[in-house]
Amino acid sequence: MINLLIDGEDYRLQYRRSVEDPEGFWAGVASGFHWHRPWDKVLEWNFEKPQVRWFEGGQTNLCYNALDRHALSHGDRIALIWEPNEENEEARRWTYWELKEAVVRTAGILNDLGVQAGDRVCLYMPMVPELLWTVLACARLGAVHSVVFGGFSARSLADRIADAGAAYVVCAEQIRRGPKVLPCRAVVEEALSLLDNEQENPVRKVVVQGRPHHKEPLCSFAHTECLDWEDLWHSTLSRPEPRWMNAEDPLFILYTSGSTGKPKGVLHSTGGYMVYTAYSFAQVFRTRPGDVFWCTADIGWITGHSYLVYGPLLQGATVVMFEGIPTHPDPSRFWKICQRHRVTHFYTAPTAIRALMVYGDAPVQSVDLSSLQVLGSVGEPINEEAWLWYHRVVGGERCPVTDTWWQTETGGILIGALAGLSALKPTFAGLPLPGVQPVLLDPSGRELVSTDPPTEQEGLLAMRFPWPSILRSTWGDHERCRNTYFSPFPGYYFTGDGARRDAEGMYRIIGRVDDVINVSGHRLGTAEIENALNLHPMVVESAVVGYDHSIKGQGIYAYVILRTALKDSDQETEDRLCRELSETVVREIGAIARPDRIQLVEGLPKTRSGKIMRRFLRKIASGDTAQMGDTTTLLDPTILESILVGRKG
Ligand code: PRX
């Protein structure tokens, strides 16, 4: 188990130790887990290659550490509470013993299908318990899971399946999300057809969970067999033991957007991810046995991986998993769930807080939230108004709010308040966790050194030393990993974020400095959306930027040049075309990437060398048009005026 820091002084001591003797520090933390074989070397690293290896030679299994270990010592403790989409349906509960049994049986299903250690298994499912079981079943077998968020389109799913070379897909018949019932198996079938046509379908077997009693025959593809979860659940006799994996064996791939090209498969490995997610969960949230931790993120995102599944279960906590959305059937749903399950620790995204704030205090005050002790925020900068409302109305001014900064690539929280221990400052994520060594760089890559006396500084956020759950590679393309994260500033891991550090050393994250936008806490590459728009036959070129959005954090603004201009007066045709363009993006990527605003333009502000000056487009999108700044580098500055005239907003 992990020893919790006891006070601010302990934090300072442990932090210093983690910097002066990282190997000793992390060996101490790692010894709280079950290792089948101890490690030979704690850390080897080289950011140039990049290559980072933690606990080399050690063998362990995350499923064993998350379930079997607890099932043996306190098997009757509740591990999982599942709250269905519909409020009038009963929640379901599993003790650690029962959850282990369910996961072992799921591993039996995968085993019978032929899943081997190292095989990639793609999961495309709603927030049902079977998703969590399958994630852990993969870990038990040493198979590499690749969870794809259920809101992604068939095209996005197909690309992720092909890139990972997944021979197995586990999906559900449908996805219940609030009042909607969305197709799930049908999307998988469409993805498989796309892959069959492109002759790169690696999928051999598909398992479909949650099929109706009157079963229609399952799809059939030339090379892909489709099977029914229920049938397999009842027929499997195998009960696989955990397979002992090397610390550096891959654990999972999770696709995330960057500033260029298609999403990349961030690769996390076994030992370091286990140690860091459990450590960061324990230190930041500081749960005690009996506490109920609810992370509202979907398992399709890194937050769900690290703080719904792995971190809390490794620590033996009780987790809540919710199938639905915060506003169904009404905007008090989140709070009613907190009341019903006596949630003590609540972890959500600023977008959800802002969306619920709109309904005022009444839906919160109509329920008893006295069980709450700690509130967390993740995924995007939290504005002061939302922070204060969260603290005052939801937390009754008694619960610390921890704003946690991290990324898919970091695997776990790197900067954030330790609940109840750290000083809180709205909009500041705070201090780094022990073992985390952030720096601020200037654009030329020089570290901004703390001044004496310290003053506030602003720069590019980078890390100068590895922590155990740093990404190991991008699947199938190590060069891309180097170019994206390690080449921009040699010797550092570059986060892509800008940040400010105050005189006390607390960090405030400003936001992305690259062409990545954060919409409702979901990360999207502007290039991805442009590529989707450009597929429409009428489109010649497009440019997408983010703009401040009161609920989503950032909205998507698309500027589009058409092949042939529409007649000025024809508003109806323009509206229809914009709807078509939107649908193209939804079809290619998914509804999360639907543009909020589309403006048809005659040209884009470009330099003489043809580079789009996005700075101007961002200003116009945000309505910040009083001072456009220096436009002399533009090939045709008059284009800005015409864009300004047609601005949407
Ligand atoms: O810009 C930062 C923002 O989200 C990015 C990472 O996105 P993703 O990999 O999808 O992971 C999100 C969940 C960990 C970061 O580069 N971000 C994340 N947390 C915060 C944040 N921005 C400000 N404050 C945060 N607490």
XYZ file of C-alpha atoms and ligand atoms in Angstrom:
675
model
C 0.000 0.000 0.000
C 1.027 3.582 -0.431
C 2.042 5.725 2.525
C 0.102 8.960 2.381
C 1.955 12.220 2.889
C 0.980 13.564 6.269
C 1.416 17.319 5.961
C 3.003 20.112 3.967
C 6.384 19.495 5.513
C 6.227 15.813 4.631
C 5.359 16.807 1.051
C 8.442 19.053 0.881
C 10.670 16.313 2.308
C 9.329 13.630 0.001
C 9.482 15.954 -2.971
C 13.137 16.708 -2.271
C 13.885 13.030 -1.818
C 12.147 12.175 -5.109
C 14.421 14.624 -6.922
C 17.651 13.751 -5.139
C 17.132 9.999 -5.169
C 14.399 9.166 -7.680
C 15.337 5.505 -7.848
C 15.203 5.034 -4.095
C 11.998 7.014 -3.877
C 10.138 5.054 -6.577
C 11.510 1.706 -5.437
C 9.936 2.479 -2.064
C 6.564 3.230 -3.665
C 6.708 0.203 -5.987
C 7.419 -2.162 -3.113
C 3.815 -1.642 -1.976
C 2.605 -3.828 -4.877
C 2.788 -7.508 -5.617
C 5.662 -8.349 -7.949
C 5.979 -11.913 -9.170
C 9.628 -11.187 -9.792
C 11.450 -8.164 -8.368
C 12.995 -5.620 -10.720
C 16.721 -5.549 -11.459
C 16.968 -1.859 -12.190
C 14.581 0.906 -11.142
C 15.155 3.347 -13.998
C 16.999 3.730 -17.252
C 16.224 6.703 -19.403
C 17.290 8.711 -22.373
C 15.035 11.488 -23.672
C 16.959 11.711 -26.935
C 15.943 8.293 -28.231
C 13.499 8.512 -26.351
C 13.677 5.444 -24.168
C 12.380 5.200 -20.624
C 12.379 1.928 -18.707
C 11.068 1.600 -15.177
C 11.406 -1.472 -12.968
C 13.242 -3.424 -15.678
C 13.314 -7.147 -15.028
C 10.334 -6.963 -12.691
C 7.226 -8.995 -13.434
C 3.739 -8.160 -12.290
C 0.105 -8.055 -13.363
C -2.238 -5.092 -12.972
C -5.370 -7.175 -12.740
C -3.823 -9.186 -9.918
C -2.848 -6.017 -8.064
C -6.190 -4.316 -8.687
C -8.451 -7.281 -7.857
C -6.998 -10.587 -6.643
C -4.867 -8.914 -4.016
C -7.867 -7.133 -2.514
C -10.194 -10.108 -3.018
C -7.845 -12.135 -0.826
C -7.496 -9.628 2.005
C -10.843 -7.780 1.999
C -12.972 -9.514 -0.593
C -16.267 -8.290 0.817
C -15.451 -4.605 0.363
C -17.496 -2.994 -2.420
C -15.319 -2.448 -5.471
C -17.790 -1.228 -8.054
C -21.169 0.486 -7.994
C -22.735 0.805 -11.412
C -25.443 3.391 -11.957
C -27.463 2.777 -15.120
C -28.545 5.420 -17.596
C -32.172 5.212 -16.475
C -32.823 6.523 -13.014
C -35.575 4.024 -12.268
C -33.294 1.049 -12.908
C -31.486 -0.455 -9.932
C -27.833 0.285 -9.430
C -25.632 -2.830 -9.279
C -22.784 -3.585 -6.880
C -19.831 -5.936 -6.841
C -17.514 -6.704 -3.975
C -13.822 -7.107 -4.756
C -14.348 -10.857 -4.726
C -17.316 -10.657 -7.107
C -15.608 -8.204 -9.422
C -12.586 -10.469 -9.606
C -14.850 -13.392 -10.522
C -16.542 -11.353 -13.270
C -13.205 -10.267 -14.685
C -11.765 -13.787 -14.559
C -14.786 -15.030 -16.473
C -14.398 -12.252 -19.032
C -10.742 -13.232 -19.344
C -12.080 -16.774 -19.925
C -14.130 -15.478 -22.868
C -11.129 -13.718 -24.364
C -8.963 -16.751 -23.752
C -11.437 -19.019 -25.564
C -11.411 -16.640 -28.521
C -7.658 -17.127 -28.725
C -6.501 -13.794 -27.305
C -2.820 -14.045 -26.393
C -0.493 -11.770 -24.447
C 0.541 -8.879 -26.679
C -2.557 -9.118 -28.930
C -4.468 -5.886 -29.349
C -8.114 -5.902 -28.337
C -10.243 -2.938 -29.370
C -13.114 -2.000 -27.039
C -15.927 0.131 -28.424
C -18.631 0.206 -25.783
C -20.923 2.276 -23.627
C -20.239 2.747 -19.917
C -21.439 -0.693 -18.905
C -19.705 -2.940 -16.377
C -18.636 -5.294 -19.182
C -16.361 -2.522 -20.475
C -14.534 -2.279 -17.163
C -14.361 -6.078 -16.916
C -12.913 -6.383 -20.397
C -10.247 -3.756 -19.723
C -9.127 -5.669 -16.635
C -9.477 -9.030 -18.394
C -7.052 -7.813 -21.071
C -4.625 -6.780 -18.341
C -5.016 -10.215 -16.741
C -4.048 -11.944 -19.991
C -1.352 -9.454 -20.935
C -3.365 -8.402 -23.989
C -3.102 -4.739 -24.995
C -6.408 -2.906 -24.764
C -7.283 -0.062 -27.056
C -10.494 1.564 -25.877
C -12.186 3.800 -28.422
C -14.706 6.273 -27.003
C -18.233 5.281 -28.060
C -18.856 8.713 -29.602
C -16.302 8.237 -32.370
C -17.496 7.543 -35.906
C -17.034 4.347 -37.916
C -14.212 6.011 -39.841
C -12.348 6.959 -36.653
C -12.919 3.492 -35.227
C -11.691 1.849 -38.422
C -8.518 3.956 -38.416
C -7.806 3.044 -34.796
C -8.452 -0.656 -35.384
C -6.165 -0.683 -38.417
C -3.406 1.306 -36.740
C -3.368 -0.966 -33.678
C -3.744 -4.093 -35.791
C -6.503 -5.262 -33.453
C -7.586 -8.824 -34.209
C -10.415 -8.638 -31.655
C -13.183 -6.133 -31.065
C -15.542 -6.127 -28.111
C -18.595 -3.924 -28.567
C -22.207 -3.611 -27.456
C -25.448 -3.736 -29.365
C -26.240 -0.120 -28.574
C -25.255 2.834 -26.449
C -27.720 4.442 -24.064
C -26.763 8.039 -23.476
C -29.348 10.137 -21.701
C -32.569 10.151 -23.721
C -30.817 8.754 -26.793
C -30.165 5.205 -27.870
C -27.271 5.161 -30.291
C -26.065 2.307 -32.455
C -22.854 0.594 -31.407
C -22.633 -2.779 -33.190
C -23.805 -1.122 -36.418
C -20.904 1.332 -36.187
C -18.471 -1.547 -35.744
C -19.994 -3.264 -38.786
C -19.575 -0.100 -40.808
C -15.968 0.204 -39.650
C -15.329 -3.405 -40.660
C -16.856 -2.777 -44.102
C -14.586 0.222 -44.544
C -11.595 -1.907 -43.591
C -12.699 -4.810 -45.797
C -12.936 -2.434 -48.753
C -9.522 -1.066 -47.973
C -8.238 -4.631 -47.576
C -6.671 -3.945 -44.245
C -9.128 -5.548 -41.910
C -7.084 -7.180 -39.135
C -10.200 -8.139 -37.128
C -10.843 -11.866 -36.755
C -13.448 -11.877 -34.010
C -16.079 -9.480 -32.737
C -17.974 -10.009 -29.506
C -21.286 -8.178 -29.086
C -22.581 -7.536 -25.588
C -26.121 -6.569 -24.593
C -28.060 -8.046 -27.486
C -31.837 -8.184 -27.165
C -33.526 -11.459 -26.286
C -34.989 -11.857 -29.769
C -31.656 -12.157 -31.352
C -31.231 -11.328 -34.987
C -28.422 -13.220 -36.631
C -25.102 -11.492 -36.143
C -23.268 -9.881 -39.001
C -21.012 -11.985 -41.111
C -17.904 -10.810 -42.818
C -15.535 -12.710 -45.039
C -12.804 -12.968 -42.431
C -14.491 -11.839 -39.244
C -16.557 -13.997 -36.961
C -19.215 -12.291 -34.799
C -20.112 -13.808 -31.449
C -22.601 -13.125 -28.712
C -21.243 -12.086 -25.304
C -24.064 -13.842 -23.441
C -23.448 -17.168 -25.187
C -19.736 -16.979 -24.455
C -20.347 -15.910 -20.848
C -22.411 -19.038 -20.235
C -20.226 -21.438 -22.166
C -16.742 -20.481 -21.064
C -15.104 -22.881 -18.670
C -11.709 -21.270 -18.591
C -10.674 -19.225 -15.575
C -7.306 -17.749 -16.536
C -4.719 -17.034 -13.885
C -2.979 -13.649 -14.184
C -0.146 -13.771 -16.644
C 3.031 -12.283 -15.215
C 4.115 -9.523 -17.525
C 7.417 -7.744 -17.753
C 7.320 -4.252 -16.310
C 7.924 -2.734 -19.735
C 5.421 -4.886 -21.640
C 2.693 -2.741 -23.208
C -0.487 -2.393 -21.163
C -2.661 -0.287 -23.434
C -2.893 2.026 -26.386
C -5.096 5.094 -26.257
C -5.518 7.307 -29.290
C -5.273 11.039 -28.853
C -5.165 14.035 -31.147
C -2.130 16.100 -31.943
C -1.441 19.131 -34.065
C -0.706 17.136 -37.197
C -2.048 14.096 -38.975
C -4.248 11.367 -37.621
C -4.596 10.659 -33.902
C -1.688 8.744 -32.476
C -1.742 5.693 -30.271
C -0.167 6.673 -26.975
C 1.462 3.578 -25.522
C 1.633 2.897 -21.798
C 3.496 0.030 -20.210
C 2.789 -2.197 -17.249
C 4.900 -1.521 -14.172
C 5.335 2.235 -14.283
C 1.697 2.911 -15.102
C 0.590 0.697 -12.215
C 2.860 2.408 -9.713
C 2.102 5.946 -10.799
C -1.684 5.765 -11.193
C -2.045 4.205 -7.753
C 0.444 6.615 -6.187
C -1.111 9.740 -7.700
C -4.643 8.543 -6.901
C -3.690 7.922 -3.277
C -1.841 11.208 -2.745
C -4.223 13.517 -4.570
C -7.581 12.142 -3.443
C -6.540 10.619 -0.129
C -9.419 8.161 0.128
C -9.821 5.867 3.129
C -11.413 2.404 3.103
C -15.163 2.849 2.880
C -14.930 6.071 0.883
C -16.780 6.160 -2.418
C -14.915 7.623 -5.359
C -16.768 8.758 -8.449
C -14.928 9.799 -11.570
C -17.478 10.888 -14.173
C -15.171 10.423 -17.176
C -15.874 7.820 -19.824
C -13.427 4.921 -19.869
C -12.793 5.883 -23.489
C -10.554 8.706 -22.230
C -7.381 8.581 -20.164
C -9.171 9.948 -17.081
C -11.445 6.928 -17.123
C -8.497 4.561 -17.550
C -6.416 6.004 -14.735
C -8.999 7.199 -12.206
C -12.092 5.136 -12.813
C -10.420 1.795 -13.384
C -6.789 1.403 -12.459
C -5.826 3.986 -9.817
C -8.779 3.508 -7.437
C -8.973 -0.276 -7.777
C -5.233 -0.654 -7.242
C -5.789 1.287 -4.020
C -8.750 -0.850 -2.995
C -11.244 2.014 -3.197
C -14.951 1.780 -4.022
C -15.696 3.275 -7.418
C -18.889 4.512 -9.011
C -19.364 4.078 -12.742
C -22.222 5.920 -14.452
C -23.673 4.966 -17.807
C -25.490 8.205 -18.551
C -25.132 11.965 -18.754
C -25.417 14.723 -16.109
C -28.700 16.156 -17.387
C -30.775 13.011 -17.810
C -33.540 12.869 -16.771
C -32.894 16.276 -15.198
C -29.959 18.495 -14.182
C -29.854 17.130 -10.641
C -28.865 13.631 -11.805
C -25.187 13.952 -10.832
C -26.119 15.213 -7.380
C -28.767 12.558 -6.861
C -26.171 9.901 -7.672
C -23.825 11.465 -5.110
C -26.601 11.313 -2.546
C -27.759 7.788 -3.403
C -24.318 6.214 -3.201
C -22.944 8.471 -0.462
C -20.145 9.602 -2.780
C -17.238 11.027 -0.806
C -14.891 11.958 -3.658
C -16.206 13.464 -6.875
C -14.010 14.033 -9.937
C -15.341 15.742 -13.043
C -14.535 18.195 -15.851
C -15.070 21.974 -15.817
C -17.403 21.618 -18.809
C -19.803 19.548 -16.720
C -19.585 22.054 -13.874
C -20.274 24.987 -16.192
C -23.133 23.161 -17.902
C -24.769 22.405 -14.535
C -24.133 25.895 -13.151
C -26.502 27.194 -15.802
C -29.400 25.572 -13.904
C -28.563 27.506 -10.751
C -28.126 26.270 -7.190
C -31.564 24.672 -6.750
C -30.838 21.252 -8.350
C -27.782 20.918 -6.105
C -29.503 22.129 -2.991
C -32.440 19.787 -3.473
C -30.272 16.822 -2.473
C -28.169 15.879 0.519
C -24.513 16.216 -0.420
C -23.180 15.927 3.104
C -21.207 12.783 2.165
C -18.905 14.767 -0.137
C -15.391 15.383 1.156
C -13.211 16.095 -1.863
C -13.918 17.587 -5.281
C -11.671 17.221 -8.311
C -11.449 18.897 -11.691
C -9.678 17.662 -14.803
C -9.241 18.039 -18.506
C -9.230 21.755 -19.199
C -8.571 25.016 -17.404
C -11.229 25.747 -14.798
C -12.312 29.381 -14.767
C -12.618 31.154 -11.445
C -16.405 31.422 -11.555
C -16.821 27.674 -12.057
C -14.204 26.920 -9.373
C -15.951 29.117 -6.838
C -19.400 27.695 -7.621
C -18.077 24.139 -7.371
C -16.473 24.955 -4.031
C -19.385 26.907 -2.567
C -22.509 25.231 -3.903
C -21.433 21.628 -4.509
C -18.814 21.392 -1.797
C -20.629 23.559 0.762
C -17.328 25.401 1.285
C -16.060 22.387 3.206
C -14.545 20.258 0.439
C -11.152 21.053 -1.036
C -11.225 21.404 -4.832
C -8.235 19.828 -6.487
C -7.592 20.980 -10.024
C -5.510 18.231 -11.583
C -3.351 18.814 -14.625
C -2.159 15.934 -16.761
C -2.458 14.366 -20.208
C -3.080 11.089 -22.026
C 0.686 10.918 -22.423
C 1.476 11.442 -18.747
C -0.745 8.534 -17.663
C -1.477 10.180 -14.312
C -1.853 13.514 -12.545
C 1.423 15.459 -12.550
C 0.329 18.754 -11.022
C -2.528 19.153 -8.556
C -3.426 19.884 -4.965
C -3.257 17.036 -2.460
C -6.768 17.187 -1.049
C -6.811 18.691 2.393
C -3.030 19.177 2.500
C -2.144 21.714 -0.150
C -2.999 25.362 -0.289
C -5.780 26.047 -2.790
C -5.768 28.843 -5.293
C -8.649 28.995 -7.768
C -7.561 28.396 -11.384
C -4.155 27.125 -10.265
C -3.432 23.413 -10.546
C -0.793 23.934 -7.858
C 2.420 22.114 -7.086
C 3.934 19.096 -8.833
C 3.519 15.686 -7.229
C 6.654 14.107 -5.761
C 8.717 12.670 -8.603
C 7.512 15.259 -11.106
C 9.989 17.896 -12.264
C 8.289 20.587 -14.343
C 10.118 23.498 -15.923
C 9.057 26.555 -17.889
C 10.951 27.167 -21.105
C 11.245 30.221 -23.286
C 10.648 29.734 -27.023
C 14.351 29.083 -27.588
C 14.285 26.243 -25.066
C 16.028 27.995 -22.177
C 14.716 27.205 -18.714
C 13.185 30.150 -16.884
C 15.006 30.022 -13.596
C 13.243 31.133 -10.452
C 14.319 34.626 -9.567
C 15.299 35.816 -6.093
C 12.926 36.950 -4.697
C 10.626 34.706 -6.781
C 8.233 36.389 -9.186
C 5.520 35.133 -11.466
C 6.823 33.648 -14.713
C 5.197 32.371 -17.866
C 6.513 29.906 -20.416
C 6.171 26.570 -22.127
C 5.577 23.672 -19.788
C 8.032 20.791 -20.055
C 9.377 18.008 -17.816
C 13.054 17.458 -17.286
C 12.897 14.023 -15.688
C 10.772 10.933 -16.309
C 8.017 9.774 -13.947
C 6.904 6.127 -14.021
C 3.827 6.512 -16.249
C 5.325 8.678 -18.998
C 4.298 7.413 -22.452
C 6.740 4.909 -23.907
C 6.008 5.412 -27.568
C 3.333 6.121 -30.118
C 2.119 2.807 -31.473
C 3.902 1.721 -34.619
C 5.742 5.014 -35.044
C 8.407 5.751 -32.489
C 9.783 8.563 -34.622
C 6.488 10.386 -34.249
C 6.784 10.112 -30.479
C 10.246 11.639 -30.610
C 9.240 14.406 -33.007
C 6.133 15.348 -31.091
C 7.326 15.301 -27.505
C 11.091 15.092 -27.279
C 12.576 16.906 -30.296
C 11.021 20.345 -29.821
C 13.259 20.944 -26.772
C 16.092 18.411 -26.565
C 16.451 16.911 -23.115
C 12.829 17.603 -22.143
C 9.381 16.075 -22.515
C 7.316 18.887 -24.039
C 3.675 19.023 -22.977
C 2.272 21.352 -25.648
C 0.851 23.562 -22.888
C 1.725 27.055 -21.790
C 1.777 27.748 -18.049
C 2.392 30.395 -15.440
C 4.262 29.812 -12.179
C 3.629 32.082 -9.217
C 6.059 33.142 -6.521
C 5.155 30.064 -4.417
C 5.945 27.723 -7.311
C 2.292 26.950 -8.060
C 1.405 26.298 -11.684
C -1.527 27.681 -13.585
C -2.140 26.063 -16.959
C -2.980 28.549 -19.667
C -3.772 26.124 -22.478
C -2.346 24.553 -25.590
C 0.272 26.402 -27.562
C -0.113 24.111 -30.583
C -2.973 23.449 -32.980
C -4.827 21.284 -30.530
C -8.127 22.515 -29.135
C -9.929 21.405 -26.043
C -13.668 21.167 -26.578
C -15.649 20.114 -23.504
C -12.451 18.609 -22.135
C -12.008 16.545 -25.325
C -8.845 17.002 -27.225
C -9.113 17.580 -30.979
C -6.556 18.477 -33.604
C -7.614 21.342 -35.850
C -5.871 19.545 -38.743
C -8.099 16.505 -38.233
C -11.241 18.615 -38.522
C -9.848 20.411 -41.572
C -9.071 17.082 -43.242
C -12.642 15.993 -42.630
C -14.095 19.240 -44.059
C -11.853 19.006 -47.094
C -13.433 15.677 -47.998
C -16.642 17.466 -48.952
C -16.692 17.811 -52.767
C -17.467 21.545 -52.577
C -14.507 22.382 -50.340
C -11.172 23.638 -51.636
C -9.544 24.512 -48.353
C -10.431 25.069 -44.727
C -8.921 26.385 -41.518
C -10.189 25.503 -38.063
C -9.459 27.366 -34.836
C -10.783 27.356 -31.289
C -12.568 30.270 -29.621
C -13.663 30.873 -26.038
C -16.946 29.147 -25.317
C -18.808 29.772 -22.068
C -19.657 26.107 -21.467
C -17.395 23.968 -23.610
C -14.249 25.924 -22.782
C -13.464 26.134 -26.471
C -15.769 26.021 -29.463
C -14.856 24.978 -32.998
C -14.807 27.715 -35.642
C -14.283 26.618 -39.241
C -13.407 28.884 -42.164
C -14.154 27.201 -45.472
C -13.302 28.131 -49.064
C -15.674 26.676 -51.637
C -14.882 25.432 -55.100
C -17.525 27.713 -56.603
C -18.947 30.712 -54.791
C -22.583 30.576 -53.723
C -24.888 33.319 -54.875
C -24.908 36.114 -52.239
C -28.614 36.132 -51.624
C -29.049 32.434 -51.259
C -29.027 32.024 -47.480
C -30.936 28.782 -47.634
C -28.348 27.116 -49.849
C -25.613 28.366 -47.568
C -27.336 26.968 -44.471
C -27.891 23.648 -46.169
C -24.277 23.458 -47.231
C -23.053 24.321 -43.742
C -25.215 21.529 -42.343
C -23.696 19.149 -44.881
C -20.208 20.264 -43.909
C -21.030 19.661 -40.257
C -22.348 16.210 -41.057
C -19.170 15.418 -42.964
C -17.132 16.136 -39.837
C -19.485 14.088 -37.668
C -19.293 11.194 -40.116
C -15.510 11.326 -40.315
C -14.662 11.946 -36.655
C -17.764 11.875 -34.472
C -20.270 14.268 -32.935
C -17.680 15.672 -30.500
C -15.961 17.378 -33.445
C -19.070 19.052 -34.887
C -18.138 22.666 -35.711
C -20.011 25.285 -33.700
C -19.619 27.892 -36.402
C -18.833 27.625 -40.089
C -17.984 30.672 -42.149
C -17.700 30.478 -45.920
C -14.807 32.679 -47.019
C -13.213 33.693 -50.291
C -9.677 33.299 -49.058
C -7.564 32.742 -45.950
C -4.929 35.075 -44.509
C -1.671 33.640 -45.781
C 1.936 34.696 -45.806
C 3.841 34.958 -49.072
C 5.097 31.439 -48.515
C 1.521 30.161 -48.231
C 1.358 29.640 -44.471
C -2.044 30.318 -42.916
C -1.779 32.973 -40.204
C -4.054 31.362 -37.639
C -3.420 34.150 -35.171
C -5.770 36.396 -37.183
C -8.351 33.672 -37.570
C -8.375 33.071 -33.807
C -8.865 36.762 -33.159
C -11.778 36.993 -35.577
C -13.367 33.819 -34.189
C -13.211 35.178 -30.633
C -14.548 38.566 -31.673
C -11.330 40.198 -30.561
C -11.155 42.316 -33.669
C -10.326 45.822 -32.423
C -6.576 45.348 -32.816
C -5.616 42.903 -35.518
C -1.898 43.606 -35.100
C 0.709 43.604 -37.813
C -0.809 42.444 -41.099
C 2.090 43.407 -43.341
C 3.357 39.850 -43.642
C 0.124 38.853 -45.355
C 0.092 38.293 -49.074
C -3.304 39.985 -49.279
C -4.286 41.944 -46.154
C -7.673 42.879 -47.661
C -8.812 39.296 -47.207
C -9.082 39.982 -43.473
C -11.662 42.673 -44.037
C -13.888 40.374 -46.048
C -13.596 37.665 -43.386
C -14.430 40.201 -40.670
C -17.573 41.256 -42.496
C -18.886 37.721 -42.685
C -17.880 36.746 -39.120
C -20.224 34.291 -37.403
C -21.038 34.723 -33.759
O -4.155 21.367 -22.311
C -4.136 20.477 -21.227
C -5.551 20.104 -20.861
O -5.821 18.890 -21.518
C -4.672 18.461 -22.258
C -4.569 16.958 -22.201
O -5.689 16.392 -22.791
P -5.921 14.836 -22.701
O -4.705 14.124 -23.133
O -7.182 14.547 -23.433
O -6.108 14.538 -21.178
C -7.138 15.150 -20.474
C -7.295 14.519 -19.128
C -6.079 14.385 -18.336
C -3.525 19.150 -21.606
O -2.418 19.265 -22.468
N -5.709 19.915 -19.416
C -5.821 18.753 -18.752
N -6.031 18.982 -17.433
C -6.020 20.321 -17.264
C -5.816 20.913 -18.527
N -5.732 22.248 -18.674
C -5.867 23.004 -17.569
N -6.074 22.520 -16.343
C -6.174 21.184 -16.136
N -6.402 20.720 -14.922
